[in-house]
Structure formats: C-alpha cells, structure tokens
Tab-separated table of C-alpha atoms in Angstrom:
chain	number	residue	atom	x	y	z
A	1	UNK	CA	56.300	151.315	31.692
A	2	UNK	CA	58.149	153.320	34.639
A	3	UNK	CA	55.814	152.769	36.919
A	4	UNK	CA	55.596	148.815	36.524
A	5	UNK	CA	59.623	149.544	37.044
A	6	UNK	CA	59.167	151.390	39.951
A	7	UNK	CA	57.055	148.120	41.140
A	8	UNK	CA	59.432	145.745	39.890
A	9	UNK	CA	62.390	147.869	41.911
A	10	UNK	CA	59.762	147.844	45.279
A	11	UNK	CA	59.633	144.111	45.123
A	12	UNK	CA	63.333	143.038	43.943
A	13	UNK	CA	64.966	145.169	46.520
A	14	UNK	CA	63.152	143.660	49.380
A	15	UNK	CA	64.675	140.258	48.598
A	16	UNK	CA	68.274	141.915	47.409
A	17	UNK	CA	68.372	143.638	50.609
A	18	UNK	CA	68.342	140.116	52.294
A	19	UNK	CA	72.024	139.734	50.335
A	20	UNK	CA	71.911	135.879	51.288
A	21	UNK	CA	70.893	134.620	47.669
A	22	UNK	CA	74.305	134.912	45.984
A	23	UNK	CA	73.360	136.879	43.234
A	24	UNK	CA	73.455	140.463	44.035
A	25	UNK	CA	75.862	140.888	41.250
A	26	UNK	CA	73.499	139.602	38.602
A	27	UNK	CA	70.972	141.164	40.072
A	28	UNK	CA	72.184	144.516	40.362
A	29	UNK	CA	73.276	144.186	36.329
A	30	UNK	CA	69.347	143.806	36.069
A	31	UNK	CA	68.323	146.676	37.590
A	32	UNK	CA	71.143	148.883	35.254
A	33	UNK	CA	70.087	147.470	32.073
A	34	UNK	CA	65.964	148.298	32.794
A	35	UNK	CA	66.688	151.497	33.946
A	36	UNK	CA	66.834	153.938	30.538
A	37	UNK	CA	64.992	156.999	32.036
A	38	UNK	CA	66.696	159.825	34.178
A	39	UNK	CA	63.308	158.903	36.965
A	40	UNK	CA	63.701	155.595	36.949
A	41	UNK	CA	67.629	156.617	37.499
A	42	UNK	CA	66.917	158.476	40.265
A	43	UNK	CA	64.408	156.159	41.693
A	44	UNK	CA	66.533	153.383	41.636
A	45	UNK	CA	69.052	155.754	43.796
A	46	UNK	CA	66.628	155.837	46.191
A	47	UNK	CA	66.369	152.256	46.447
A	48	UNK	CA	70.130	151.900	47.033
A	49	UNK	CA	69.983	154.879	49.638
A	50	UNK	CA	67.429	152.999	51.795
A	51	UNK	CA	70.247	150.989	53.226
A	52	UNK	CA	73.497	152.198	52.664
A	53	UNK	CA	76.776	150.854	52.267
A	54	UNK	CA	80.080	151.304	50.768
A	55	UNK	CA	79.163	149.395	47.519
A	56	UNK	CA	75.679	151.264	47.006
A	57	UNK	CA	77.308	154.669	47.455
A	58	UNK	CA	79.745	153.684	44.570
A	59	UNK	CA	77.038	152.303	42.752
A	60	UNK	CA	75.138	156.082	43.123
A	61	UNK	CA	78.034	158.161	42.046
A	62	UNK	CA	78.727	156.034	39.080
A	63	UNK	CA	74.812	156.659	37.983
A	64	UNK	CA	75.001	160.181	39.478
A	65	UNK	CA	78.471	160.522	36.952
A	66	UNK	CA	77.274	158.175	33.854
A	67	UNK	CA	73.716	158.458	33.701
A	68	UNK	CA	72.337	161.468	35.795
A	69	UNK	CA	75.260	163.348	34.816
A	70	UNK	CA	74.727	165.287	38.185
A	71	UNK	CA	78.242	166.412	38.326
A	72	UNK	CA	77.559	168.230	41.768
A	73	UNK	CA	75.671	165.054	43.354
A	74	UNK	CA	78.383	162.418	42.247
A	75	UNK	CA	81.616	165.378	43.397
A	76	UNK	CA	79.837	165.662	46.734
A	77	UNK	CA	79.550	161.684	47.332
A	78	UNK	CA	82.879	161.382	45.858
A	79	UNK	CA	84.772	163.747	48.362
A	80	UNK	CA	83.705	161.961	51.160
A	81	UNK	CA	84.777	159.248	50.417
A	82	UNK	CA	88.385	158.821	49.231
A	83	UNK	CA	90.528	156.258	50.623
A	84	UNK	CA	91.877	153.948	47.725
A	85	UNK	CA	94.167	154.506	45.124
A	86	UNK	CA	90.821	153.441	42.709
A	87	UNK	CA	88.737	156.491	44.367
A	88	UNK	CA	90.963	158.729	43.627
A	89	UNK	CA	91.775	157.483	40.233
A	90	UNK	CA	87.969	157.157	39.714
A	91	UNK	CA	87.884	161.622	40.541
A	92	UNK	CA	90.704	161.877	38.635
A	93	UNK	CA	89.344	160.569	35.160
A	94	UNK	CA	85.971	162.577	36.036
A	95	UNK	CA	88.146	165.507	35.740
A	96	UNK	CA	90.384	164.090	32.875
A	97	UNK	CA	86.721	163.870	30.265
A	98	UNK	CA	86.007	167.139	31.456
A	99	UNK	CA	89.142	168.299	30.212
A	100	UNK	CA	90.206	169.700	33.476
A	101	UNK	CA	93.920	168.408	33.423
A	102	UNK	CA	95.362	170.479	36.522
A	103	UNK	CA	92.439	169.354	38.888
A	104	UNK	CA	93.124	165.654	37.367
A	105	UNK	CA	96.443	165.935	38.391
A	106	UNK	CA	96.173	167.400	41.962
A	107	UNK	CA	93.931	164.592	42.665
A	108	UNK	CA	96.509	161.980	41.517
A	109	UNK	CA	99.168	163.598	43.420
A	110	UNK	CA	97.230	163.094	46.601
A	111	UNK	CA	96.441	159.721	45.417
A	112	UNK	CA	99.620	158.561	44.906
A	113	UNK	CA	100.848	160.023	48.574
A	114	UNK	CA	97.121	158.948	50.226
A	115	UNK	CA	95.527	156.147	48.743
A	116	UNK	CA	95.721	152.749	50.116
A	117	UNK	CA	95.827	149.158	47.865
A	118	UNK	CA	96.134	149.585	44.033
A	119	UNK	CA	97.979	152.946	42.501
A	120	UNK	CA	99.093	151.667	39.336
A	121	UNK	CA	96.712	153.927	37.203
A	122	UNK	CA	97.430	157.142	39.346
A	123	UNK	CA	101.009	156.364	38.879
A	124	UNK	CA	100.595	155.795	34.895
A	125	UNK	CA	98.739	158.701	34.476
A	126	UNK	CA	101.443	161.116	35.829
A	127	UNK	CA	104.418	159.486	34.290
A	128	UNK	CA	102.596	159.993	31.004
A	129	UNK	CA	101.821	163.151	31.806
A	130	UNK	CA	105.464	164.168	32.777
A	131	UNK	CA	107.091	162.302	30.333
A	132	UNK	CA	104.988	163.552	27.602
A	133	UNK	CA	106.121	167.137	28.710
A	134	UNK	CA	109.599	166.709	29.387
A	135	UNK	CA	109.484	167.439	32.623
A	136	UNK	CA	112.531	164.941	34.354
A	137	UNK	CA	112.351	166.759	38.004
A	138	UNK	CA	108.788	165.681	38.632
A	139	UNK	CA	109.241	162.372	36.657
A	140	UNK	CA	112.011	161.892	39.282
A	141	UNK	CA	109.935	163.179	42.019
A	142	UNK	CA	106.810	160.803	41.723
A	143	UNK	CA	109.475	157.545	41.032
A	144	UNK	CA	111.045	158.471	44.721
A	145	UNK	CA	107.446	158.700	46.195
A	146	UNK	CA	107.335	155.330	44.565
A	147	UNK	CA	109.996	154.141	46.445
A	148	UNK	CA	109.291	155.550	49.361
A	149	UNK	CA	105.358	154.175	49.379
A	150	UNK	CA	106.985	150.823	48.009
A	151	UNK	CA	104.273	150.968	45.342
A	152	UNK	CA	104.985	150.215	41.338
A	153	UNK	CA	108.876	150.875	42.574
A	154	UNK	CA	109.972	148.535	39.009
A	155	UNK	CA	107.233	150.217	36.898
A	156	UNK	CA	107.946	153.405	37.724
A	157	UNK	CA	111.866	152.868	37.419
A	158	UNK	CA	111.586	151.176	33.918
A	159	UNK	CA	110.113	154.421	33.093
A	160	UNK	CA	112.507	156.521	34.097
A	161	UNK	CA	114.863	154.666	32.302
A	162	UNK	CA	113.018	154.886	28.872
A	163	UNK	CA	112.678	158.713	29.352
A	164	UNK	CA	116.488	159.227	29.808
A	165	UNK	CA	117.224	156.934	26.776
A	166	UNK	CA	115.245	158.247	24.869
A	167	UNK	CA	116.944	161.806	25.624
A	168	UNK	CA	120.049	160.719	25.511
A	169	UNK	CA	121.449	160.500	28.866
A	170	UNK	CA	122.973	157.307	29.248
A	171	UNK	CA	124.298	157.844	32.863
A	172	UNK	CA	120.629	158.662	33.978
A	173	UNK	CA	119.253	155.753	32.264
A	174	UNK	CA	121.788	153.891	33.331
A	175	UNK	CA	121.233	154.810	36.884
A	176	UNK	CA	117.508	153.810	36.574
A	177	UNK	CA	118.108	150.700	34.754
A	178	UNK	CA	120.256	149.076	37.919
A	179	UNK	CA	117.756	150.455	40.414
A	180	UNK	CA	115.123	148.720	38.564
A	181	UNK	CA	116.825	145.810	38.201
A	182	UNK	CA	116.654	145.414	42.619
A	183	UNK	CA	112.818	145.211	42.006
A	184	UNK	CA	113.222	142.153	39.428
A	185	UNK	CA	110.334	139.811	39.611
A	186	UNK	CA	111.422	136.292	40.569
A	187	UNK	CA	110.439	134.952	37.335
A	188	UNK	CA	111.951	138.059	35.054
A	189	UNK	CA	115.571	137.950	36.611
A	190	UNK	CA	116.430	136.147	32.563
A	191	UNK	CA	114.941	139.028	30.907
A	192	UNK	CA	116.425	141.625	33.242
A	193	UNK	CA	120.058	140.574	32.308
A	194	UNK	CA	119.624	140.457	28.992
A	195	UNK	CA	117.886	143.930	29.009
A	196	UNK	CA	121.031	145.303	31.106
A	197	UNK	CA	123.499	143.647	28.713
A	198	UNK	CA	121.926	145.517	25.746
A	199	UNK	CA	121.894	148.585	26.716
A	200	UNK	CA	125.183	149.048	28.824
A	201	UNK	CA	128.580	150.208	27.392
A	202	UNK	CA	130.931	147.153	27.146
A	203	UNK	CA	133.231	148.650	29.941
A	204	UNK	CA	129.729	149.222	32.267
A	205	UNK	CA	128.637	145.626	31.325
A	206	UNK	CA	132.122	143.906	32.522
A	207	UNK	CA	132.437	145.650	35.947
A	208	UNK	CA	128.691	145.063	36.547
A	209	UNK	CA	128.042	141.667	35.133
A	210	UNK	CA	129.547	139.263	37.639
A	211	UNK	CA	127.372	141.327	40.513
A	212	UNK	CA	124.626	140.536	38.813
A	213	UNK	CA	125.417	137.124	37.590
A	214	UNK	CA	125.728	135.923	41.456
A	215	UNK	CA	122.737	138.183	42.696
A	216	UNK	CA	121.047	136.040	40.113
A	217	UNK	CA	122.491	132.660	41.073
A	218	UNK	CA	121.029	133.234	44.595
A	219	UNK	CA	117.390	134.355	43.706
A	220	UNK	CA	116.333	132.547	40.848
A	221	UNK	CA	118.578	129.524	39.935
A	222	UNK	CA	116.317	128.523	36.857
A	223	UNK	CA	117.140	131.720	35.636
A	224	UNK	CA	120.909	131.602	36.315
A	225	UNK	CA	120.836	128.105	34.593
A	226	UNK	CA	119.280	129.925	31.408
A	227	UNK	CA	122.095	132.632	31.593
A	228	UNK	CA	124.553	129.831	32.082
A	229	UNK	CA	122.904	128.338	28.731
A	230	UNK	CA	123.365	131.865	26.978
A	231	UNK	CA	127.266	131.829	28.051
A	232	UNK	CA	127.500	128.210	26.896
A	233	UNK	CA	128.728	127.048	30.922
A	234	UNK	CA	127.081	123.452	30.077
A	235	UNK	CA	129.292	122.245	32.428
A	236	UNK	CA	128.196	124.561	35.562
A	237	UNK	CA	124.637	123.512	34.467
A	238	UNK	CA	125.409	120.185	34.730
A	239	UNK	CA	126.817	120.818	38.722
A	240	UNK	CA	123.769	122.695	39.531
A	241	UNK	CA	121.178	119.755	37.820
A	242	UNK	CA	123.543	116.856	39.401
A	243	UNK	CA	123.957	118.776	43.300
A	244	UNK	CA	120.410	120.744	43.182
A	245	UNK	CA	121.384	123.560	45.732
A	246	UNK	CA	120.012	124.109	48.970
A	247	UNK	CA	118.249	126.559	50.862
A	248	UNK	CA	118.904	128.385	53.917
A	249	UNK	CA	117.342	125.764	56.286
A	250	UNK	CA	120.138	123.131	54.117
A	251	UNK	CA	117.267	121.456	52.119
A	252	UNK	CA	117.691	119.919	48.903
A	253	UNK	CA	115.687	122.307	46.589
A	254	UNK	CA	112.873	120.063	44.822
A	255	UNK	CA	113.433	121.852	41.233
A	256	UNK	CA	112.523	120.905	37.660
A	257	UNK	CA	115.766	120.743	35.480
A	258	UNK	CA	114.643	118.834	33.030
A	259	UNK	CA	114.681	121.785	29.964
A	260	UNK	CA	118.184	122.157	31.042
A	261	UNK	CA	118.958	118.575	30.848
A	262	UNK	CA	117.614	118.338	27.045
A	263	UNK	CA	119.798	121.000	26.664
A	264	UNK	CA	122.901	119.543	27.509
A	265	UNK	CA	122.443	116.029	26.912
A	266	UNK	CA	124.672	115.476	23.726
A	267	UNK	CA	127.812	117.164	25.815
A	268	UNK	CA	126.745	115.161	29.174
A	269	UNK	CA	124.549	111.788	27.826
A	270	UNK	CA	125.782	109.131	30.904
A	271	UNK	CA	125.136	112.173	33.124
A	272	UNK	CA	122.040	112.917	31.578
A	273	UNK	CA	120.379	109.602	31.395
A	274	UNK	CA	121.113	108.712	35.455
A	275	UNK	CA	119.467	111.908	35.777
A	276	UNK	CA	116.157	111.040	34.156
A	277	UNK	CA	116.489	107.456	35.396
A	278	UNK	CA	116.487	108.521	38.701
A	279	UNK	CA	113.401	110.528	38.180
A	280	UNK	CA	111.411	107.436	36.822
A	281	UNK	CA	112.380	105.571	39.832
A	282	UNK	CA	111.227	108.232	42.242
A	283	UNK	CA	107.884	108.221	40.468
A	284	UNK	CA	107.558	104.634	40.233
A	285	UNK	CA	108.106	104.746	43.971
A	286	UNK	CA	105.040	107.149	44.156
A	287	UNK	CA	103.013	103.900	43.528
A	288	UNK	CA	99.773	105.077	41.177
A	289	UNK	CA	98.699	105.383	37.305
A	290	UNK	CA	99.630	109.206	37.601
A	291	UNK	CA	103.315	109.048	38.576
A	292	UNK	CA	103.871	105.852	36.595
A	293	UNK	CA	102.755	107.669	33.820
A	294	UNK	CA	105.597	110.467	34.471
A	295	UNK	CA	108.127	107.408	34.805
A	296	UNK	CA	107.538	106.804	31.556
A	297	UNK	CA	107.506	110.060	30.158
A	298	UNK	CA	111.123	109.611	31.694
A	299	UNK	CA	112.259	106.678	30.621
A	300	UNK	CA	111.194	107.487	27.425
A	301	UNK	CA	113.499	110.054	27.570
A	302	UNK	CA	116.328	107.935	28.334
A	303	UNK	CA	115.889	105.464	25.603
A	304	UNK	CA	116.035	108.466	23.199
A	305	UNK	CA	119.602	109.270	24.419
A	306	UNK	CA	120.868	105.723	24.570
A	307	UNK	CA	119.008	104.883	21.326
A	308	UNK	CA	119.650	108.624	19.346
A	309	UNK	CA	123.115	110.154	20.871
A	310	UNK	CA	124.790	106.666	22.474
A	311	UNK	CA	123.898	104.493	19.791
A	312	UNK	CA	123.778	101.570	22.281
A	313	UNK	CA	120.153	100.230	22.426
A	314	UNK	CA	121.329	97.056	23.625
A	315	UNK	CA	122.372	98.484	27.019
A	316	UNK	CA	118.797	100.283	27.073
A	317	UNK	CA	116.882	97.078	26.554
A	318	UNK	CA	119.773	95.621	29.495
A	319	UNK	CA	118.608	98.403	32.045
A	320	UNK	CA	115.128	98.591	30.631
A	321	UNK	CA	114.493	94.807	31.570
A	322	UNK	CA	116.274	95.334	34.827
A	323	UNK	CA	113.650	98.382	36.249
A	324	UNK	CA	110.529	95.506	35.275
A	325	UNK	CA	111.608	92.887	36.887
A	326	UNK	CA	112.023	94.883	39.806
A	327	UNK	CA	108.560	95.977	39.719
A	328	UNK	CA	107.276	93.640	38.062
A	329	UNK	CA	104.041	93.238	40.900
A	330	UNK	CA	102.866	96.539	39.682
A	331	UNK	CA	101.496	95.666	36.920
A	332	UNK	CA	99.532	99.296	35.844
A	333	UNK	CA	103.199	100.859	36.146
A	334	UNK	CA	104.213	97.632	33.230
A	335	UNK	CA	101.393	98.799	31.615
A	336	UNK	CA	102.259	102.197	31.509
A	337	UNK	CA	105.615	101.568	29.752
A	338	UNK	CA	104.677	98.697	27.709
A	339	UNK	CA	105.139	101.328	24.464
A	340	UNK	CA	109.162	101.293	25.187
C-alpha cells in the first residue's frame, strides 16, 4: 500500500542520508522501482528535498520530467542550475520530445559556448540539425566554436568534411579533411592517411603526402611502420625495428615490433631472428616463469625461421643448445622451452 511506502521511505532515508554504506546507488534504484503512484512520486521528492544536494536535485527534475510530468516544476529546477554540457543537453531534449525545435536549439547554442566537461551530444545535435538543412554557414560556425572551445575539434571537422563531399565541393572538403587530420588520435594516424589518400586528387595527394608521411613518422612510429608496410619500404622497417628511435630526452623507445618483424622476415631472416633472439635473452634475464615463458614464445619464433624460411635446423639446434647451457641453473626457464 502507499502508506506502508511512505513508511518504508521514513525509515530507508534515515540510514541513506548517513551515505556511508556504499550503496546509495542500489538503493536509490529501490526507491524508483516501488514508487508507481504520482503521491508516492511526490512524496519521495520530499524525501530527497530534506537534504539537498546536487545529485537529489537531478534526481527531482528527472521525476518532476518522467514521472510527474510537471513541466513547470522540473523547467524551474532546471534553469537554475545549468553548468555542464549534460544540463544543457538534458533541457535541450526536454524541448526536442516536445517538439519545440527552436527552443532546443537556443539551448544547445548556449551549451556549446557555456557548458563545462562533456559537449559531444550538444555538438551532434546541431551538426545534424544543420547538415540536415543545408545550412554550410552555421555548420561552419559551430565547427570554429569547436575550435575555439577545443571541444570535439576532429568530430566536428570530419563532419564538415562529409557535408562538402557529399555536395560536391572538393576544395571545402578538402580543406576540412587536412584540418581534421591535426586532431588525429595517436592510435588513428594509419587510418587518417589512408582516408586522405582516398579521397584527394592524385596531384593534391603528391604535394601533400610526404608532409604527412614525416608528421606521421614523428607521432606515431607504429603507424608510420604500417604505412611503410603499405608502400612496401621493408627495408626502412627493418632500420626503424633494428635502431628503435629515441625520444626527446635521447632514450631508446621500449616498442613492440614484433608484427612488423613477421612481416618482413622472409626479405630480412638473419636480421629477423637476432631480433627475436635478443628478445628471449632479455626475458630470460627477467629471471621468473612469466618472462621465461615470453622467451619461449620467442625462440619459438626463431626456430620457425631457421627451420621454415632458412632451411638450416642444424644451426638452430647449434644456437638452441648454446642459450641452455648458459642457463642451464634455471631450470623452470629449461622447463619452459623443453617443447623446442
């Protein structure tokens, strides 16, 4: 019944209000799912009113908005209180279901100049918008407050550069396309060539690529190694896996070449099986079952190029008896390769 509720509310609150049992969260999701009535709604309102808070008051407009449906309640809560990107994306879909589209977007506007921390929905929504009606000069506008706010700056772009391909305009898109491509993710700088490759003119794509080749070479050198794989360079690849570059202090890089070395170790096999040697010894240095056990996974690797590409097992089983007599005390590392 609502009023064994209403008792059940009395007594929960007095130990939620504590907020030292670490489940306010599950708690709270009780009191939602027993409320069903619009009193018991508005009594449990009251409960979160007693001691107010940022959370509670976002807790009220959403029943004020979902369940109440007390439009006026949850718009005079809501204009208080609009700081993040997510309040004002919150008003802004309260006026998108009731069809109110200029209101929606006037609040996304000053969301996207205002709010702090996340904007990627306020953003979304008026690129749709925009794009939807055609309208480049405030598609253009909202990507430069972008920019300017240094907020979804490679969304935003990418977007601009779909619209003007899809109108047409390749000096536009173009445009967009090598702004975006500043904003490049450090794991995505593969993907962006490729996408700037595809869609630029051969005559763009010769004057730009070697700018962008090097830009990549500097920020991502997996990536540049994966380019280098696309424009068959097996031999740069090999320079960059051999003499690992360094960074600005003048350390070594500690990177993970080894895709790249399967890659080129028909052209490069001596090369390539020094490589992965080294990397056994290195781990069999580390001195426990976990690092012996990557050893292995390298030597293994270096039997399957002597045995497979060299044709030579003999020397294998020469260097292979060599690295176990020189560790022969350890005997879990012996154990750990006894399969080769």
């Amino acid at each position: 019944s609502t009023a064994a509720k209403f008792r059940f509310l009395d007594d929960a609150f007095e130990e939620y209000n504590i907020e030292n049992s670490g489940l306010e969260d599950a708690v709270m999701d009780v009191f939602f799912e027993i409320c069903q009535t619009k009193e018991e709604w508005k009594y449990l309102v009251k409960k979160l009113d007693e001691h107010p808070s940022d959370w509670r008051k976002k807790l009220v407009m959403d029943i004020q908005r979902e369940h109440l449906h007390n439009d006026k309640a949850y718009l005079e809560e809501r204009m208080k209180k609009l700081h993040y990107g997510m309040d004002y994306w919150d008003l802004a879909t309260f006026y998108v279901e009731k069809g109110e589209t200029h209101k929606a977007l006037d609040i996304a506007e000053q969301g996207i100049l205002k709010g702090e921390g996340r904007l990627t929905e306020l953003f979304q929504y008026l690129s749709d918008y925009y794009v939807k009606k055609g309208d480049a000069v405030n598609l253009e506008r909202i990507v430069q407050i972008a920019l300017a706010r240094k907020h979804e700056e490679k969304p935003m772009l990418d977007r601009l550069f779909e619209y003007y391909r899809a109108q047409g305009n390749y000096e536009k898109a173009k445009g967009a396309q090598l702004k975006s491509f500043e904003f490049a993710g450090n794991k995505s700088y593969h993907a962006e060539y490729k996408r700037l490759k595809e869609f630029l003119k051969d005559t763009d794509w010769e004057q730009i690529e070697p700018k962008v080749f090097n830009e990549i070479k500097d920020k991502n050198v997996h990536d540049y190694l994966r380019i280098c794989l696309d424009k068959n360079m097996k031999n740069v690849m090999l320079e960059v896996i051999l003499n690992p570059p360094k960074n600005k202090w003048g350390f070594v890089l500690e990177n993970d070449f080894d895709e790249f070395a399967d890659k080129i170790k028909e052209e490069y096999p001596d090369k390539i099986i020094e490589y992965y040697l080294q990397k056994a010894y290195r781990n069999i240095k580390g001195g426990n079952r976990k690092t012996y056990s990557s050893a292995a996974v390298y030597l293994a690797k270096a039997k399957n190029i002597y045995t497979n590409i060299i044709k030579d097992e003999s020397k294998w089983g020469q260097r292979f008896s060599n690295l176990k007599a020189e560790f022969k005390n350890r005997p879990a590392f012996i154990d750990e390769v006894k399969h080769l």
